[in-house]
Amino acid sequence: MGLLSGLTGKHKKNGKKQPDRDPLPSEKQVRPISSYLDENISIVTEIFGEDAVTLRLKIGGEVQAGIAYIRGLVDNNTINQHILSHLLNNSAGEKPHPRYTLKNIIGSGLLTVANVKETDRLEQVIDGMLNGDTVLFAEGETIALLLGTKGYEKRAIDRPETEITVRGSAEAFIEDLDTNISLVRRRLRIPDLRFESYVIGRLSRTRVRLAYIEGVINPKIIEEARLRIQRIDVDYLFDAAEVGEFIEDNPMSIWPQIRLTERPDTLVANMIEGRFAVFVDGVPFVLLAPVLFWQNLQTLDDYVEKPLVGTFFRLIRHGAFYVSLLATPIYVALVTFHQSIIPPLLALRIAGGRETVPFPSIIETLLLNLAIDFLREAGVRLPRAIGSAVGILGAVVIGQAAVAAGLVSPALIIVVSIAAISTFAIPAVSLSNATRVANYLLILLAGTLGLFGVVLGMVYFLWGIVSMRSFGIPVFYPMAPGELYGLKDIFVRAPAWTMRRRPSLLAPDNQVRMGESAVKPGPKHRGGDGTSD
Amino acid sequence: MIEKQKISQRQAVFFIFSTAFGTIIYLISAVIHISGREAWLAVFIGPILLVPLAIWILFLGRLAPGKSIMEILEMVAGRIIGRAVAGVYVCISIALTALMLRSIGGLFRIFVLPLTPEWFTIMMILLLATFIAGSGIEVQGRLGEVLQLLLLTVFFAGLGLGYFTEANAAYIFPVFERGIGEFAGGTYLAVGSVAETLLFLFVMVAAFPRPQDFYPAIIKGYAWVAVILGGAVLTFIVILSAPEAARITYGGFNAAVSLQIGKFVQGVEIFVMVALLLAVILKVTAHTYGSWMAANSVTGNWHPRLFLVITALITAFMAIRVISFNEAYFLSIMLARYVTLPFVVFVLLITTAGVLIRGGKAVRKRT
């Protein structure tokens, strides 16, 4: 019943639809701060239980006060050195002072933490404590101070795991939002870099930042992004990809319309072209949008290498994409329907290999494709050392055994292996995964309708891609709608000095990204008589 | 940012090309049969002769941007005449689509899928085309931009091989071996066939953001059609000779079967097949969209999606009703000769007459 109601989306009890309810903050917490210190401390203790650390003290020897924070979310050094030592020293009465109040404590130099906020609402106190602040209450006062003491364990900045480049930067985002923002700020030292704050998740209260460069990004795009982010209302926000699912234009399509990157340099390069980024606290990937289809086949290495070399490798990646998508369906179509167009010698070889195979080629191909996908999934989920062993075992041992047993033909093993290897050459994991899914449909069409089916399938997929938009930008741009200038960075990687403008749909108001002096290097541009110093 | 349901000039060029290229299935052999070795010249000149009519359509479109010619006609000539003409437009578009589907269905049954029922291949193409047409002219435009590049690449990649192995310059010289009457006959057939583009232009003009900016694009589109279709016919004559090429069918698919280099390079007909299939998908999509839009004019936009389905079902029924490829071939030639072009000219004349009687300003005011 529960599963059924889950599937049908009907969550009704006693015939009445349950009202939407925000579990935090509860009615008890939405209230002003009490003037009684004990009451404030007891509420905090009641809410956070064992995790709450509370301490009572006297400020200036006379003002009854108390601090509270949540264990594990704060930096203990900051609390000890910049709060407690000052307050406790003063409690001993070493520095006489006219009666302290929480308001004049801020300007008295008694606290040496940088981030101090005043509040009179209990829900803000709770929210602050959940974000690592320490709260300071005082007897008889209806305000509290939130002291910025955030600090928790986080891993160090590491090398990228999924977007490996040969010569690019070796820094990757980590799970800490503030560190990730600093990685971007270090690369874009401009005041126009904007970070807008959101808190998403009724239960998780996850911090989210929308980042963009004002004056570069199309204002309509950022306005739309804001609206879509504000609409997200979930219990728990677990990943940037979940944000993507809520804000992308065609969530049911298999083709990517957003991009998740773990590289700060990739992120900055995209923001400079007029895209926005969404940072989610606790996630080492940052969402980028709007995304063009072609970006999934580009890597940072293209721009680090010489233009011609970069172009060559980009074309290799384009080729790998088509091979991964089409190699097996075309094989199935040729073997099943169009034997006459295969050169006779090759046809004989293939037929010889298939002599003992008991399955039709479509079944044979689907089974082998499934086996490859099982192996791949197993390799990804298992620990690294075992994963590679499974890959070798699957590829060599099972493949050899299957051919020896006459269950699959050697030619098919070659075709499926080449197709599988080609998917690894696609830089974007989301495109690579979409290709795997599309591949199955194309194999089915090839096995039932030959090349006619493959062409229909390809047109269907192409139609799906060209009809998609990412925040109003057609994802197949600049190929369709066509823009000749934009093609400089699609199939080829034109020299840097020729890519003077940003994509016109992404940044219509600020297209020029290079100065007049940025021209093709050569003797005539060195000035004087053309000789260098 | 591009406005919704508006197309760019570049897409307009491709639309003209996509509605014209599908005619290659019957046009090549028919024109060569009439005009002999100068057929390529007839096919080259034919589309150019349609440019004045296309400019005429744009001129009318300028009076009421965002409206199709049928809608403008309804504005100036009244609901009854407007809807009657739109009804005839729907019938012609459905007939053209059905014949095209029947032709390609025959090709696939004979050469590629002998055990698959013809109605199935027809329905598959029509289903896909209906989906695409239903997604709007803007998406069609984008898809056309990509598919046409692919189409031309595979088509000439397939036939280009013939230049290396079979080409003979003697097949095209001297150019004028037959009389001016035969040449004019071939040219008229080419004009009538390519006039299908004007039918679609009736609807497409509503998607031009500023019709007055599209004159260069339209001229470029017809020039493009002239060069490509003329080039295709020339290719067949150079490879096969005019008497042989007059006997080929299926847009040269069967001619490409014989092309081979050594023992390994063969089977290039598959490229021609892919090109023809793409051409047919684009053409069927365009005509389905055109007839759907016209049907909406007739019904006053009452349940538009329903009429897309009805249009597609009627097209499927008509396509399956046509007995054979031969019947589709001769009916296509008949439509090209006697129906399409006269209908286009008739609609333009009565619309212009209506505009002149009502006055251009009155039309603009009503828009």
Short mmCIF file of N, CA and C in Angstrom, two decimals, chain A residues 42-154:
data_model
loop_
_atom_site.label_atom_id
_atom_site.label_comp_id
_atom_site.label_asym_id
_atom_site.label_seq_id
_atom_site.Cartn_x
_atom_site.Cartn_y
_atom_site.Cartn_z
N SER A 42 18.02 26.58 28.88
CA SER A 42 17.30 25.29 28.96
C SER A 42 16.63 24.96 27.61
N ILE A 43 16.17 25.98 26.90
CA ILE A 43 15.58 25.70 25.56
C ILE A 43 16.64 25.13 24.62
N VAL A 44 17.81 25.76 24.64
CA VAL A 44 18.89 25.29 23.76
C VAL A 44 19.28 23.86 24.12
N THR A 45 19.36 23.58 25.41
CA THR A 45 19.72 22.23 25.87
C THR A 45 18.64 21.22 25.47
N GLU A 46 17.42 21.66 25.58
CA GLU A 46 16.32 20.77 25.22
C GLU A 46 16.35 20.42 23.74
N ILE A 47 16.65 21.41 22.92
CA ILE A 47 16.64 21.18 21.47
C ILE A 47 17.82 20.32 21.03
N PHE A 48 19.00 20.65 21.50
CA PHE A 48 20.19 19.96 20.99
C PHE A 48 20.70 18.85 21.89
N GLY A 49 20.15 18.72 23.08
CA GLY A 49 20.50 17.61 23.95
C GLY A 49 21.97 17.56 24.27
N GLU A 50 22.53 16.34 24.16
CA GLU A 50 23.93 16.10 24.52
C GLU A 50 24.90 16.88 23.64
N ASP A 51 24.47 17.23 22.43
CA ASP A 51 25.38 17.92 21.51
C ASP A 51 25.63 19.37 21.91
N ALA A 52 24.72 19.92 22.70
CA ALA A 52 24.88 21.32 23.07
C ALA A 52 25.87 21.44 24.23
N VAL A 53 26.81 22.37 24.12
CA VAL A 53 27.74 22.66 25.20
C VAL A 53 27.34 24.03 25.77
N THR A 54 27.04 24.08 27.05
CA THR A 54 26.64 25.36 27.65
C THR A 54 27.57 25.68 28.81
N LEU A 55 27.74 26.95 29.04
CA LEU A 55 28.65 27.38 30.10
C LEU A 55 28.13 28.70 30.68
N ARG A 56 28.07 28.74 32.00
CA ARG A 56 27.62 30.00 32.64
C ARG A 56 28.83 30.75 33.17
N LEU A 57 28.80 32.05 33.09
CA LEU A 57 29.92 32.86 33.54
C LEU A 57 29.43 34.25 33.93
N LYS A 58 30.32 34.99 34.55
CA LYS A 58 29.99 36.37 34.92
C LYS A 58 30.90 37.31 34.14
N ILE A 59 30.27 38.27 33.47
CA ILE A 59 31.07 39.24 32.72
C ILE A 59 31.26 40.48 33.61
N GLY A 60 32.50 40.89 33.72
CA GLY A 60 32.77 42.06 34.55
C GLY A 60 32.45 41.83 36.01
N GLY A 61 32.38 40.54 36.37
CA GLY A 61 32.15 40.20 37.75
C GLY A 61 30.71 40.39 38.21
N GLU A 62 29.86 40.88 37.35
CA GLU A 62 28.50 41.15 37.84
C GLU A 62 27.40 40.69 36.89
N VAL A 63 27.67 40.67 35.57
CA VAL A 63 26.60 40.32 34.64
C VAL A 63 26.56 38.81 34.45
N GLN A 64 25.42 38.21 34.81
CA GLN A 64 25.26 36.76 34.62
C GLN A 64 25.10 36.48 33.12
N ALA A 65 25.94 35.64 32.61
CA ALA A 65 25.86 35.34 31.16
C ALA A 65 26.04 33.86 30.92
N GLY A 66 25.77 33.45 29.70
CA GLY A 66 25.97 32.05 29.34
C GLY A 66 26.29 31.92 27.86
N ILE A 67 27.16 30.98 27.53
CA ILE A 67 27.42 30.72 26.11
C ILE A 67 26.96 29.30 25.78
N ALA A 68 26.63 29.12 24.51
CA ALA A 68 26.19 27.78 24.07
C ALA A 68 26.64 27.57 22.63
N TYR A 69 27.03 26.36 22.33
CA TYR A 69 27.39 25.99 20.96
C TYR A 69 27.18 24.49 20.78
N ILE A 70 27.25 24.06 19.53
CA ILE A 70 27.06 22.63 19.26
C ILE A 70 28.42 21.98 19.04
N ARG A 71 28.65 20.94 19.77
CA ARG A 71 29.93 20.23 19.72
C ARG A 71 30.19 19.72 18.30
N GLY A 72 31.38 19.95 17.79
CA GLY A 72 31.75 19.41 16.47
C GLY A 72 31.53 20.38 15.33
N LEU A 73 30.76 21.44 15.58
CA LEU A 73 30.53 22.41 14.50
C LEU A 73 31.35 23.68 14.68
N VAL A 74 32.09 23.73 15.78
CA VAL A 74 32.81 24.97 16.09
C VAL A 74 34.31 24.71 16.15
N ASP A 75 35.06 25.82 16.06
CA ASP A 75 36.50 25.74 16.22
C ASP A 75 36.81 26.02 17.69
N ASN A 76 37.25 25.00 18.42
CA ASN A 76 37.47 25.14 19.86
C ASN A 76 38.53 26.18 20.18
N ASN A 77 39.54 26.31 19.32
CA ASN A 77 40.59 27.30 19.56
C ASN A 77 40.01 28.71 19.57
N THR A 78 39.12 28.97 18.62
CA THR A 78 38.51 30.30 18.55
C THR A 78 37.73 30.58 19.82
N ILE A 79 36.98 29.58 20.28
CA ILE A 79 36.17 29.79 21.50
C ILE A 79 37.07 30.03 22.71
N ASN A 80 38.11 29.21 22.81
CA ASN A 80 38.99 29.33 23.98
C ASN A 80 39.77 30.64 23.99
N GLN A 81 40.40 30.96 22.83
CA GLN A 81 41.32 32.09 22.80
C GLN A 81 40.62 33.44 22.60
N HIS A 82 39.55 33.44 21.85
CA HIS A 82 38.97 34.74 21.49
C HIS A 82 37.68 35.06 22.22
N ILE A 83 37.12 34.08 22.92
CA ILE A 83 35.88 34.36 23.66
C ILE A 83 36.08 34.09 25.16
N LEU A 84 36.34 32.83 25.45
CA LEU A 84 36.35 32.44 26.86
C LEU A 84 37.47 33.13 27.65
N SER A 85 38.67 33.14 27.07
CA SER A 85 39.78 33.72 27.84
C SER A 85 39.50 35.18 28.18
N HIS A 86 38.92 35.93 27.22
CA HIS A 86 38.64 37.34 27.47
C HIS A 86 37.51 37.51 28.49
N LEU A 87 36.44 36.74 28.28
CA LEU A 87 35.29 36.90 29.18
C LEU A 87 35.62 36.44 30.58
N LEU A 88 36.34 35.32 30.71
CA LEU A 88 36.64 34.79 32.03
C LEU A 88 37.64 35.67 32.76
N ASN A 89 38.64 36.18 32.02
CA ASN A 89 39.59 37.10 32.65
C ASN A 89 38.84 38.30 33.22
N ASN A 90 37.88 38.78 32.49
CA ASN A 90 37.12 39.92 32.94
C ASN A 90 36.18 39.56 34.07
N SER A 91 35.79 38.28 34.08
CA SER A 91 34.90 37.84 35.15
C SER A 91 35.61 37.97 36.50
N ALA A 92 36.95 37.80 36.45
CA ALA A 92 37.71 37.89 37.70
C ALA A 92 37.84 39.33 38.18
N GLY A 93 37.41 40.20 37.37
CA GLY A 93 37.38 41.59 37.78
C GLY A 93 38.70 42.31 37.62
N GLU A 94 39.59 41.79 36.71
CA GLU A 94 40.89 42.43 36.50
C GLU A 94 40.76 43.79 35.82
N LYS A 95 39.77 43.89 34.95
CA LYS A 95 39.62 45.15 34.23
C LYS A 95 38.26 45.74 34.59
N PRO A 96 38.24 46.67 35.54
CA PRO A 96 36.96 47.26 35.92
C PRO A 96 36.35 47.99 34.72
N HIS A 97 35.07 47.89 34.66
CA HIS A 97 34.37 48.46 33.51
C HIS A 97 32.98 48.83 33.96
N PRO A 98 32.43 49.96 33.55
CA PRO A 98 31.04 50.22 33.86
C PRO A 98 30.19 49.06 33.37
N ARG A 99 29.11 48.78 33.90
CA ARG A 99 28.32 47.57 33.67
C ARG A 99 28.26 47.19 32.18
N TYR A 100 28.63 45.94 31.94
CA TYR A 100 28.60 45.42 30.58
C TYR A 100 27.18 45.10 30.16
N THR A 101 26.86 45.43 28.93
CA THR A 101 25.64 44.90 28.29
C THR A 101 26.10 44.22 27.00
N LEU A 102 25.23 43.39 26.46
CA LEU A 102 25.64 42.70 25.23
C LEU A 102 25.91 43.69 24.10
N LYS A 103 25.20 44.80 24.10
CA LYS A 103 25.41 45.78 23.04
C LYS A 103 26.79 46.43 23.15
N ASN A 104 27.20 46.81 24.38
CA ASN A 104 28.50 47.48 24.45
C ASN A 104 29.68 46.51 24.50
N ILE A 105 29.38 45.25 24.65
CA ILE A 105 30.48 44.25 24.57
C ILE A 105 31.10 44.26 23.17
N ILE A 106 30.25 44.47 22.18
CA ILE A 106 30.73 44.40 20.78
C ILE A 106 31.83 45.44 20.56
N GLY A 107 31.60 46.65 21.06
CA GLY A 107 32.59 47.70 20.80
C GLY A 107 33.67 47.78 21.85
N SER A 108 33.61 46.94 22.90
CA SER A 108 34.54 47.09 24.01
C SER A 108 35.88 46.40 23.80
N GLY A 109 35.97 45.61 22.80
CA GLY A 109 37.21 44.85 22.57
C GLY A 109 37.30 43.62 23.44
N LEU A 110 36.23 43.31 24.14
CA LEU A 110 36.23 42.14 25.01
C LEU A 110 36.21 40.84 24.21
N LEU A 111 35.60 40.91 23.03
CA LEU A 111 35.56 39.73 22.15
C LEU A 111 36.43 40.02 20.94
N THR A 112 37.24 39.05 20.57
CA THR A 112 38.12 39.27 19.41
C THR A 112 37.76 38.36 18.24
N VAL A 113 36.52 37.91 18.16
CA VAL A 113 36.08 37.16 16.97
C VAL A 113 35.60 38.18 15.93
N ALA A 114 35.79 37.82 14.67
CA ALA A 114 35.52 38.79 13.60
C ALA A 114 34.03 38.95 13.32
N ASN A 115 33.32 37.86 13.38
CA ASN A 115 31.94 37.89 12.89
C ASN A 115 30.97 37.84 14.08
N VAL A 116 30.45 38.99 14.47
CA VAL A 116 29.52 39.05 15.60
C VAL A 116 28.19 39.62 15.11
N LYS A 117 27.10 38.89 15.36
CA LYS A 117 25.78 39.37 14.95
C LYS A 117 24.86 39.43 16.16
N GLU A 118 24.00 40.43 16.15
CA GLU A 118 23.06 40.60 17.26
C GLU A 118 21.68 40.13 16.79
N THR A 119 20.96 39.45 17.65
CA THR A 119 19.61 39.01 17.28
C THR A 119 18.69 39.01 18.50
N ASP A 120 17.41 39.16 18.24
CA ASP A 120 16.45 39.06 19.34
C ASP A 120 15.47 37.91 19.12
N ARG A 121 15.78 37.05 18.11
CA ARG A 121 14.88 35.94 17.80
C ARG A 121 15.54 34.60 18.15
N LEU A 122 14.79 33.76 18.78
CA LEU A 122 15.33 32.47 19.18
C LEU A 122 15.62 31.58 17.97
N GLU A 123 14.75 31.66 16.93
CA GLU A 123 14.97 30.80 15.76
C GLU A 123 16.29 31.15 15.04
N GLN A 124 16.65 32.44 15.12
CA GLN A 124 17.93 32.82 14.51
C GLN A 124 19.10 32.31 15.33
N VAL A 125 18.91 32.26 16.63
CA VAL A 125 19.94 31.70 17.51
C VAL A 125 20.17 30.23 17.16
N ILE A 126 19.07 29.51 16.98
CA ILE A 126 19.16 28.07 16.69
C ILE A 126 19.80 27.85 15.32
N ASP A 127 19.38 28.67 14.36
CA ASP A 127 19.95 28.57 13.02
C ASP A 127 21.45 28.86 13.05
N GLY A 128 21.81 29.88 13.81
CA GLY A 128 23.23 30.24 13.92
C GLY A 128 24.03 29.12 14.55
N MET A 129 23.50 28.53 15.62
CA MET A 129 24.22 27.43 16.28
C MET A 129 24.39 26.25 15.33
N LEU A 130 23.35 25.99 14.53
CA LEU A 130 23.44 24.88 13.56
C LEU A 130 24.50 25.16 12.50
N ASN A 131 24.80 26.44 12.30
CA ASN A 131 25.82 26.79 11.31
C ASN A 131 27.18 27.04 11.95
N GLY A 132 27.33 26.65 13.21
CA GLY A 132 28.64 26.71 13.84
C GLY A 132 28.89 27.96 14.66
N ASP A 133 27.88 28.80 14.86
CA ASP A 133 28.08 29.99 15.69
C ASP A 133 27.98 29.62 17.17
N THR A 134 28.62 30.47 17.99
CA THR A 134 28.46 30.34 19.45
C THR A 134 27.55 31.48 19.89
N VAL A 135 26.59 31.14 20.75
CA VAL A 135 25.64 32.18 21.16
C VAL A 135 25.98 32.65 22.59
N LEU A 136 25.85 33.95 22.78
CA LEU A 136 26.12 34.54 24.09
C LEU A 136 24.83 35.20 24.59
N PHE A 137 24.27 34.64 25.71
CA PHE A 137 23.08 35.22 26.34
C PHE A 137 23.52 35.99 27.57
N ALA A 138 22.67 36.91 28.02
CA ALA A 138 22.94 37.60 29.30
C ALA A 138 21.63 37.72 30.05
N GLU A 139 21.74 37.62 31.39
CA GLU A 139 20.54 37.73 32.24
C GLU A 139 19.93 39.12 32.09
N GLY A 140 18.63 39.16 31.92
CA GLY A 140 17.92 40.44 31.85
C GLY A 140 17.93 41.07 30.48
N GLU A 141 18.58 40.40 29.48
CA GLU A 141 18.64 40.99 28.14
C GLU A 141 17.81 40.15 27.17
N THR A 142 17.12 40.84 26.29
CA THR A 142 16.28 40.11 25.33
C THR A 142 16.97 39.99 23.97
N ILE A 143 18.25 40.20 23.94
CA ILE A 143 19.01 39.95 22.71
C ILE A 143 20.10 38.94 23.02
N ALA A 144 20.69 38.41 21.96
CA ALA A 144 21.83 37.49 22.12
C ALA A 144 22.85 37.83 21.04
N LEU A 145 24.09 37.45 21.28
CA LEU A 145 25.13 37.67 20.26
C LEU A 145 25.50 36.33 19.63
N LEU A 146 25.54 36.34 18.31
CA LEU A 146 25.99 35.14 17.58
C LEU A 146 27.43 35.38 17.16
N LEU A 147 28.32 34.58 17.69
CA LEU A 147 29.75 34.77 17.46
C LEU A 147 30.24 33.74 16.44
N GLY A 148 30.88 34.23 15.40
CA GLY A 148 31.31 33.34 14.32
C GLY A 148 32.46 32.45 14.74
N THR A 149 32.13 31.21 15.06
CA THR A 149 33.18 30.28 15.52
C THR A 149 33.19 29.01 14.69
N LYS A 150 32.61 29.14 13.48
CA LYS A 150 32.47 27.93 12.66
C LYS A 150 33.84 27.26 12.43
N GLY A 151 33.85 26.00 12.52
CA GLY A 151 35.09 25.29 12.26
C GLY A 151 34.88 23.81 12.48
N TYR A 152 35.09 23.05 11.43
CA TYR A 152 34.95 21.60 11.58
C TYR A 152 35.95 20.91 10.68
N GLU A 153 36.04 19.64 10.86
CA GLU A 153 37.02 18.87 10.11
C GLU A 153 36.66 18.87 8.63
N LYS A 154 37.63 19.10 7.79
CA LYS A 154 37.39 19.00 6.35
C LYS A 154 38.66 18.49 5.71
#
